Amino acid sequence: MSTILKDPKNIEPGTGVLPDPEEVRKEMLARYPAKVARKRSKQITVNKIEEDGSVPEMGSNVRTVPGIITQRGCSYAGCKGVILGPTRDIVNITHGPIGCGFYSWLTRRNQTKPPSDDHENYMTYCFSTDMQDQDIVFGGEKKLKAAIQEAYDIFKPKAISIFSTCPVGLIGDDVHAVAREMKEKLGINIFGFSCEGYKGVSQSAGHHIANNGVFTHIVGKDDTIMDAEYKINLLGEYNIGGDGFEIDRILKDCGISVVSTFSGNSTYDQFANSHTADLNTVMCHRSINYVADMMEIKYGIPWIKINFIGAKSTAKSLRKIAAYFEEEKLIKQVDEVIEKEMKEVEKVRLDVRSRCEGKLAMLFVGGSRAHHYQELFKEIGMKTVSAGYEFAHRDDYEGRKVIPQIKIDADSRNIEELDIKPDKEKFTPRKTAEQITALEEKGYEFKDYKGMMPDMDEGTLVIDDISQYETELLLKIYKPDIYCAGIKEKYAVQKSGIPMKQLHSYDSGGPYAGFKGAINFYKEIDRMVNSRVWGYLEAPWQKNPELSAKYVWE
Amino acid sequence: MLLRHTTKEIIPRKALTINPAKTCQPIGAMYASLGINSCLPHSHGSQGCCAYHRSTLTRHYREPVMAATSSFTEGSSVFGGQANLIQAINTIFTTYDPDIIAVHTTCLSETIGDDVNQIAAKAVAEGKVPKGKHVIHASTPSYVGSHVTGFANMTKAMAMYFAKATGKHNGKFNIIPGFVEPSDMTEIRRVAVAMGIKPIIFPDTSGVLNGPQTGKYKMFPKGGVTAAELTSCADSIGTIALGPLASADAARALDAKWKVPCQVQDIPIGLAATDRFINALRIAAGVSVPDIITQERGQLLDIITDMHQYFYHKKVALAGDPDHLIPLVEFLVNIDMLPVHIVTGTPGKAFESRIRELTSHLPCTVNVKAAGDMFQLHQWIKNEPVDLLIANSYGKYMAKDDDIPYVRYGFPITDRVGHSYFPTTCYKGGMRLLEKILDVLLDRMDRDAPEEKFELVM
Ligand code: SF4
Ligand code: SF4
C-alpha cells in the first residue's frame, strides 16, 4: 500500500494515500482556544521510533479539558464497574444517590457462569443506598449500616463491599469505619472502597483503588493449594463477551490451570486463594500491573505480560507461559494445541484477508485494547493509522522503561500506593534469582511491557483521551474503513457512513480472545468493512436528481 | 436462574434499594436538553455522571448523544467548580459552536453548592458566551426525585429562560409532551396539527434521537424546539402539560409569569387518556375534532372489541414512571385486564392514590408502591403470578426466570428497537400497544398449546 504523505485537504478518501500526520495534527489543534491547544498538543503525537526503540513522550493520565467531550468515565466506574463488577458472589452496594448504581447495573458484558443454580450470583442485581436529601444533610452512615444489615438478612452472602460515589466523600461518610463495624457484627468479610468519581482523572484511578482493596481484603485468605501441575493467575482479563471462557478452554487443553482470574468470571474464593499460583500473567497492563508487582513482593510470584488478543499473540503467550515452567512435557503439549488450533484460524484468516487487505482501522479505547486489537487487524492485512487510549498512562504508550521518569502529579498522589513487604509466612519465591537470570539470559522477559507505540508504524497518529471534535476530524480526513471505540462514539461514527466496532462491549459479539476469538473477530470485521449496507446511503433520486423523462398520458 | 436470590418470602427493607425502578435527575435533564435545537447538554460535575448518562441514552436510542462535562477533580470538589464551568463554556462554544448550552448539575456540584447562575453570568461578563448564544441552567440533585424530576426541571428551565411576551397572541398552542419517546412527540404533533392547531412542542427530541442514516453526521441536527419558539411560548393561547410530574412545573411557571393559561393532563396513553387529551385540546384551542382522529379512535376500539377475550382478566405486573403508569394502568383496566402489581421508583404518594382510585373496583387485591423497586415487584409476582409483565429492559430477567409474557415499555429499552420510531401515545399508539400485548399473549398460547388445540385462527 502506498503511504505517500500529503496535505490533508488534497486527499481523496479511499485512495490508500495517507495525509501528512503533522498537518492533521496542526489542523486538529487549530480550532481550540490557545490554552486548550497547548494542553492537547502534548497528547497528540506523530509516532516515531528511534534506533534504540524509544518513542516520543506521550502526554497521558492528565486531566481532561472541561467541555471538550471526552470518552472518559470516573473512578467509581473503574472500581465498581470494571474490577469488582465481574465477581459474582460479593454483594456490591453502591453508597450514594441512585444513578451511579443504576448505570453500572449489567451494562458491561462481563459474563459469568456459576457451576450450578445453587451457587451465588449477584451480578444481575443492583444494590444501592439510594441516598435522599436528608442523608446528604445529616450523613449517610446510618442508612449504609442499615442497608448492609438488610443485605445480610436477605442474602447471607460471604462478603459485602461498599462503593463510595462523589457526594459520599464530600459529606465525609466514613465507609471504612462502617465496614469494620459491620464486619465485626455480622462475621462476614465487609470492606469499602473510596472510589468517589472525582478521584484521579479517569477510570484508571478506580482500577487502582479496587485492586488495592481486593489485595488488602481478600487475597491471601485461603492457603489451600490446588492439585494441579501448572498454576497461573490471569490478571486484567474481564471476560467481556466470553473472552475468558475461550482463554480458559485453551489453557485447559494445554494442561495449564488458572487459580484465579482478575476478575472475569471470578469468585471471592478464587481471589482469596490466588497467592498460591506459581505465575502471574498480565493481560491488561494498565488496570492491574501493580497487583502483579505487589504479589511478587509479598508472595514471591513472578509476572509476565501476555496477550491473548490475536492468534499469533495467543500462540506466543502460551509458549511464554510454557517456557516459564521449563518442562518439556508442557512445551510439547502447548505446541500441539497451537498447531491444532491454527489450522482453522489460518483457513479463515486467509479467506478474510483477501477481502480486507489494505483497509484502514482506527482504535480509541481503554488502556490496553487499542494496542492489542491492532494485532488482529494486522493479521487480516489491515493497517492501523491512528490509535490511542482513553485512560492509559505513559508506560502503556511508551513501555515500562519510562516508569522512573513519570512525574507524579496532584491527581495521582491522591490514589493510595500500598506499602508492601514480603509476607513472613507466605512468601515463597517460585524461582530462585539464578533461575530467573538464566531465563532472562535466554531472552525471557519478566515484568516487561513495551507499550503501544513501538508496535505502531512511524507516521501514525497517536492520540490520548481523544475528543469528539478530534474524532470527527480524523473521520473526515482519513475516511477509515472501520473505527473502534465505545458506545458513546458509536452512532456519530456510523452516522458518518463508517462502520464502528465497539471494543468495550464488542456490540453483543465475542469472544475475540484466543483462537476461536480471532476467527470470530476476522469474520466480524469482514462483515463490517465489506457490507453492502453502506452502499444505500443515497436514495435513487438523490443520486440522479434531474428528471430525465416524464410520463406522457395520451 | 438469573435472579436466583429473589425469594418469595418478603423481608421489609428501609435502607437498601435492590434493582431500582428509577434513575437519577441529570439523565432526564440531558434528554430534555437534547430536545432543544442546536443545544449541547452540559453536566456540571465529575465526568463519570456524564459518561453514564450519555451511554444509557445512547443504548436506548441508538443515536449519537453528545454532552460535555465540567470534569471535576478532587480540587474542584474542594474549591468549587467555577473555573471548570467557565473553561467548559469557552471550549464548547469555540470547538462545537452550539447556539445553546444547557447546564445541569450533579450530586457533586449540588452538594458543594455551586451557583450555576452566577457562574454563567460571570462567563457572559468575561466574554466567553458569544453574542446571540445562550447558557441555560437547571438544578438537578439526584438525591431528590428521579430522572423524571430532572426532565421536569430542565423543561421548566428552558421555558423560563427564553419565554418573553410581546403582548400579542401568536395564535399557537404550547404542548409539553412529557418524558416520552421522540416518536410520541411526532405523534402528538401530528394529532394537534390535524386538529388545526399550530403547536409549540417542547422539548421535542424527534429528528434528534431518531434521526435518519444519511452518511453525514451533524452534531446539531434539524430537530428540537428552537429558541425563537421557546421565546414565543409566552404569547401562546394556552399550554397543555402532559404528565403531572414531567410537565406541570413548566406549564404552571409560564402561567404564573406570563399568564399563559395551562392545564395538566395525563400522557395520552390508551383510550380514555387520549379522549381527555383530544377533548381538552379541542376546547382550549377552540377547534373541532376532524374525522380522521375520530376514525382512529374507532379503530383502536375495534381492536379492543375484537380481541377482548384475550385481555379479559389477565393479570399484569408493571414497573415504570408514574406519568406513564397512570394512563397505562387505566388503559389496562378499561380493556378488562387486571393490573395487580405496580411499582415505580419515583417517590410521591399521589401515584399510589391515583392507582388505587383506578383499580378500586377490580375483583382482586392490587399491590402498588411509589419509591419501590423491581426486587419488590418480583417478590410480589412470586407470591401472585401474572400473565403479563410490562417493564423496561431490566424486566427481561424476571420474565425469563418466571416465564412471563413480557412487553418492553419505558426507559431504558436497550435490547430492542422500535420505541423511538413508533409511538405508543394517542389512538394510533394505543393500537401499537395492543398489538404488542396481543403478540406476546397469543405467542404464549401458541407455544403452550397441545397439538390438538393449536389453532390457525385466533
Ligand atoms: S452522582 Fe448523582 S448525578 Fe451522578 S450518576 Fe450518581 S446519582 Fe446521577
Ligand atoms: S457521581 Fe461521581 S461516582 Fe457517581 S457516576 Fe458521577 S462521577 Fe462517578
CSV table of N, CA and C and ligand atoms in Angstrom, one decimal, chain A residues 73-78 94-97 99-101 103 163-168 195-199, chain B residues 24 43 45-53 72 106-108, ligand 2:
chain,number,residue,atom,x,y,z
A,73,GLY,N,-14.8,8.1,31.7
A,73,GLY,CA,-15.7,8.0,32.9
A,73,GLY,C,-15.0,8.3,34.1
A,74,CYS,N,-15.5,7.7,35.2
A,74,CYS,CA,-15.0,8.1,36.5
A,74,CYS,C,-14.4,6.9,37.3
A,75,SER,N,-13.8,7.3,38.4
A,75,SER,CA,-13.1,6.3,39.2
A,75,SER,C,-14.1,5.3,39.8
A,76,TYR,N,-15.3,5.7,40.1
A,76,TYR,CA,-16.3,4.7,40.6
A,76,TYR,C,-16.5,3.7,39.5
A,77,ALA,N,-16.6,4.1,38.3
A,77,ALA,CA,-16.9,3.2,37.1
A,77,ALA,C,-15.8,2.2,37.0
A,78,GLY,N,-14.5,2.7,37.2
A,78,GLY,CA,-13.4,1.8,37.1
A,78,GLY,C,-13.4,0.8,38.2
A,94,THR,N,-23.7,0.1,46.2
A,94,THR,CA,-23.2,1.5,45.9
A,94,THR,C,-23.8,2.4,46.9
A,95,HIS,N,-22.9,3.1,47.6
A,95,HIS,CA,-23.4,4.1,48.6
A,95,HIS,C,-23.4,5.5,47.9
A,96,GLY,N,-24.7,5.9,47.7
A,96,GLY,CA,-24.8,7.2,47.0
A,96,GLY,C,-26.3,7.3,46.5
A,97,PRO,N,-26.5,8.4,45.8
A,97,PRO,CA,-27.8,8.6,45.1
A,97,PRO,C,-28.0,7.5,44.1
A,99,GLY,N,-28.4,7.0,40.8
A,99,GLY,CA,-27.9,6.9,39.4
A,99,GLY,C,-26.6,6.1,39.2
A,100,CYS,N,-25.6,6.4,40.0
A,100,CYS,CA,-24.3,5.7,39.8
A,100,CYS,C,-24.5,4.2,39.8
A,101,GLY,N,-25.3,3.7,40.8
A,101,GLY,CA,-25.5,2.2,40.9
A,101,GLY,C,-26.4,1.7,39.7
A,103,TYR,N,-26.6,2.9,36.6
A,103,TYR,CA,-25.9,2.9,35.3
A,103,TYR,C,-24.8,1.7,35.3
A,163,PHE,N,-19.2,0.8,47.8
A,163,PHE,CA,-18.6,1.7,46.8
A,163,PHE,C,-19.1,3.2,47.0
A,164,SER,N,-18.1,4.1,47.3
A,164,SER,CA,-18.5,5.5,47.5
A,164,SER,C,-18.6,6.2,46.2
A,165,THR,N,-19.7,7.0,46.1
A,165,THR,CA,-19.8,7.9,45.0
A,165,THR,C,-19.5,9.3,45.4
A,166,CYS,N,-19.5,10.3,44.4
A,166,CYS,CA,-19.0,11.6,44.7
A,166,CYS,C,-19.5,12.3,46.0
A,167,PRO,N,-20.8,12.3,46.2
A,167,PRO,CA,-21.3,13.1,47.4
A,167,PRO,C,-20.8,12.5,48.7
A,168,VAL,N,-20.6,11.2,48.7
A,168,VAL,CA,-20.2,10.5,49.9
A,168,VAL,C,-18.9,11.0,50.5
A,195,CYS,N,-13.9,5.3,46.2
A,195,CYS,CA,-13.7,5.4,44.8
A,195,CYS,C,-14.5,6.6,44.2
A,196,GLU,N,-14.7,7.6,45.0
A,196,GLU,CA,-15.5,8.7,44.5
A,196,GLU,C,-15.1,9.2,43.1
A,197,GLY,N,-16.1,9.5,42.3
A,197,GLY,CA,-15.8,9.8,40.9
A,197,GLY,C,-14.8,10.9,40.6
A,198,TYR,N,-14.6,11.8,41.6
A,198,TYR,CA,-13.7,12.9,41.3
A,198,TYR,C,-12.3,12.5,41.6
A,199,LYS,N,-12.0,11.3,42.1
A,199,LYS,CA,-10.6,10.9,42.4
A,199,LYS,C,-9.9,10.6,41.1
B,24,CYS,N,-31.4,8.7,37.9
B,24,CYS,CA,-31.2,10.0,38.6
B,24,CYS,C,-31.6,11.2,37.7
B,43,SER,N,-23.0,18.6,31.7
B,43,SER,CA,-23.1,18.1,33.0
B,43,SER,C,-22.1,18.7,33.9
B,45,GLY,N,-20.2,18.6,36.9
B,45,GLY,CA,-19.8,17.7,38.0
B,45,GLY,C,-18.6,16.9,37.5
B,46,SER,N,-18.4,15.7,38.1
B,46,SER,CA,-17.3,14.8,37.7
B,46,SER,C,-17.7,14.2,36.4
B,47,GLN,N,-16.7,13.7,35.6
B,47,GLN,CA,-17.1,13.3,34.3
B,47,GLN,C,-17.8,11.9,34.2
B,48,GLY,N,-17.8,11.2,35.3
B,48,GLY,CA,-18.5,9.9,35.3
B,48,GLY,C,-19.9,10.0,35.1
B,49,CYS,N,-20.6,10.9,35.7
B,49,CYS,CA,-22.1,11.0,35.6
B,49,CYS,C,-22.4,11.2,34.1
B,50,CYS,N,-21.7,12.2,33.5
B,50,CYS,CA,-21.9,12.5,32.1
B,50,CYS,C,-21.7,11.2,31.2
B,51,ALA,N,-20.6,10.5,31.4
B,51,ALA,CA,-20.4,9.3,30.6
B,51,ALA,C,-21.5,8.3,30.8
B,52,TYR,N,-22.0,8.1,32.0
B,52,TYR,CA,-23.1,7.2,32.3
B,52,TYR,C,-24.4,7.6,31.6
B,53,HIS,N,-24.7,8.9,31.7
B,53,HIS,CA,-25.9,9.4,31.1
B,53,HIS,C,-25.9,9.3,29.6
B,72,PHE,N,-14.8,17.5,37.0
B,72,PHE,CA,-14.3,17.9,38.3
B,72,PHE,C,-13.2,16.9,38.7
B,106,THR,N,-25.0,18.0,39.1
B,106,THR,CA,-25.0,16.6,39.5
B,106,THR,C,-25.0,16.6,41.0
B,107,CYS,N,-25.0,15.4,41.6
B,107,CYS,CA,-25.0,15.3,43.1
B,107,CYS,C,-23.8,16.1,43.6
B,108,LEU,N,-22.7,16.0,42.9
B,108,LEU,CA,-21.4,16.6,43.4
B,108,LEU,C,-21.5,18.1,43.5
C,2,SF4,S1,-21.3,10.9,40.9
C,2,SF4,FE1,-19.2,10.5,40.9
C,2,SF4,S2,-19.1,8.3,41.3
C,2,SF4,FE2,-21.2,8.7,40.5
C,2,SF4,S3,-21.1,8.5,38.3
C,2,SF4,FE3,-20.8,10.6,38.8
C,2,SF4,S4,-18.6,10.9,38.8
C,2,SF4,FE4,-19.0,8.7,39.0
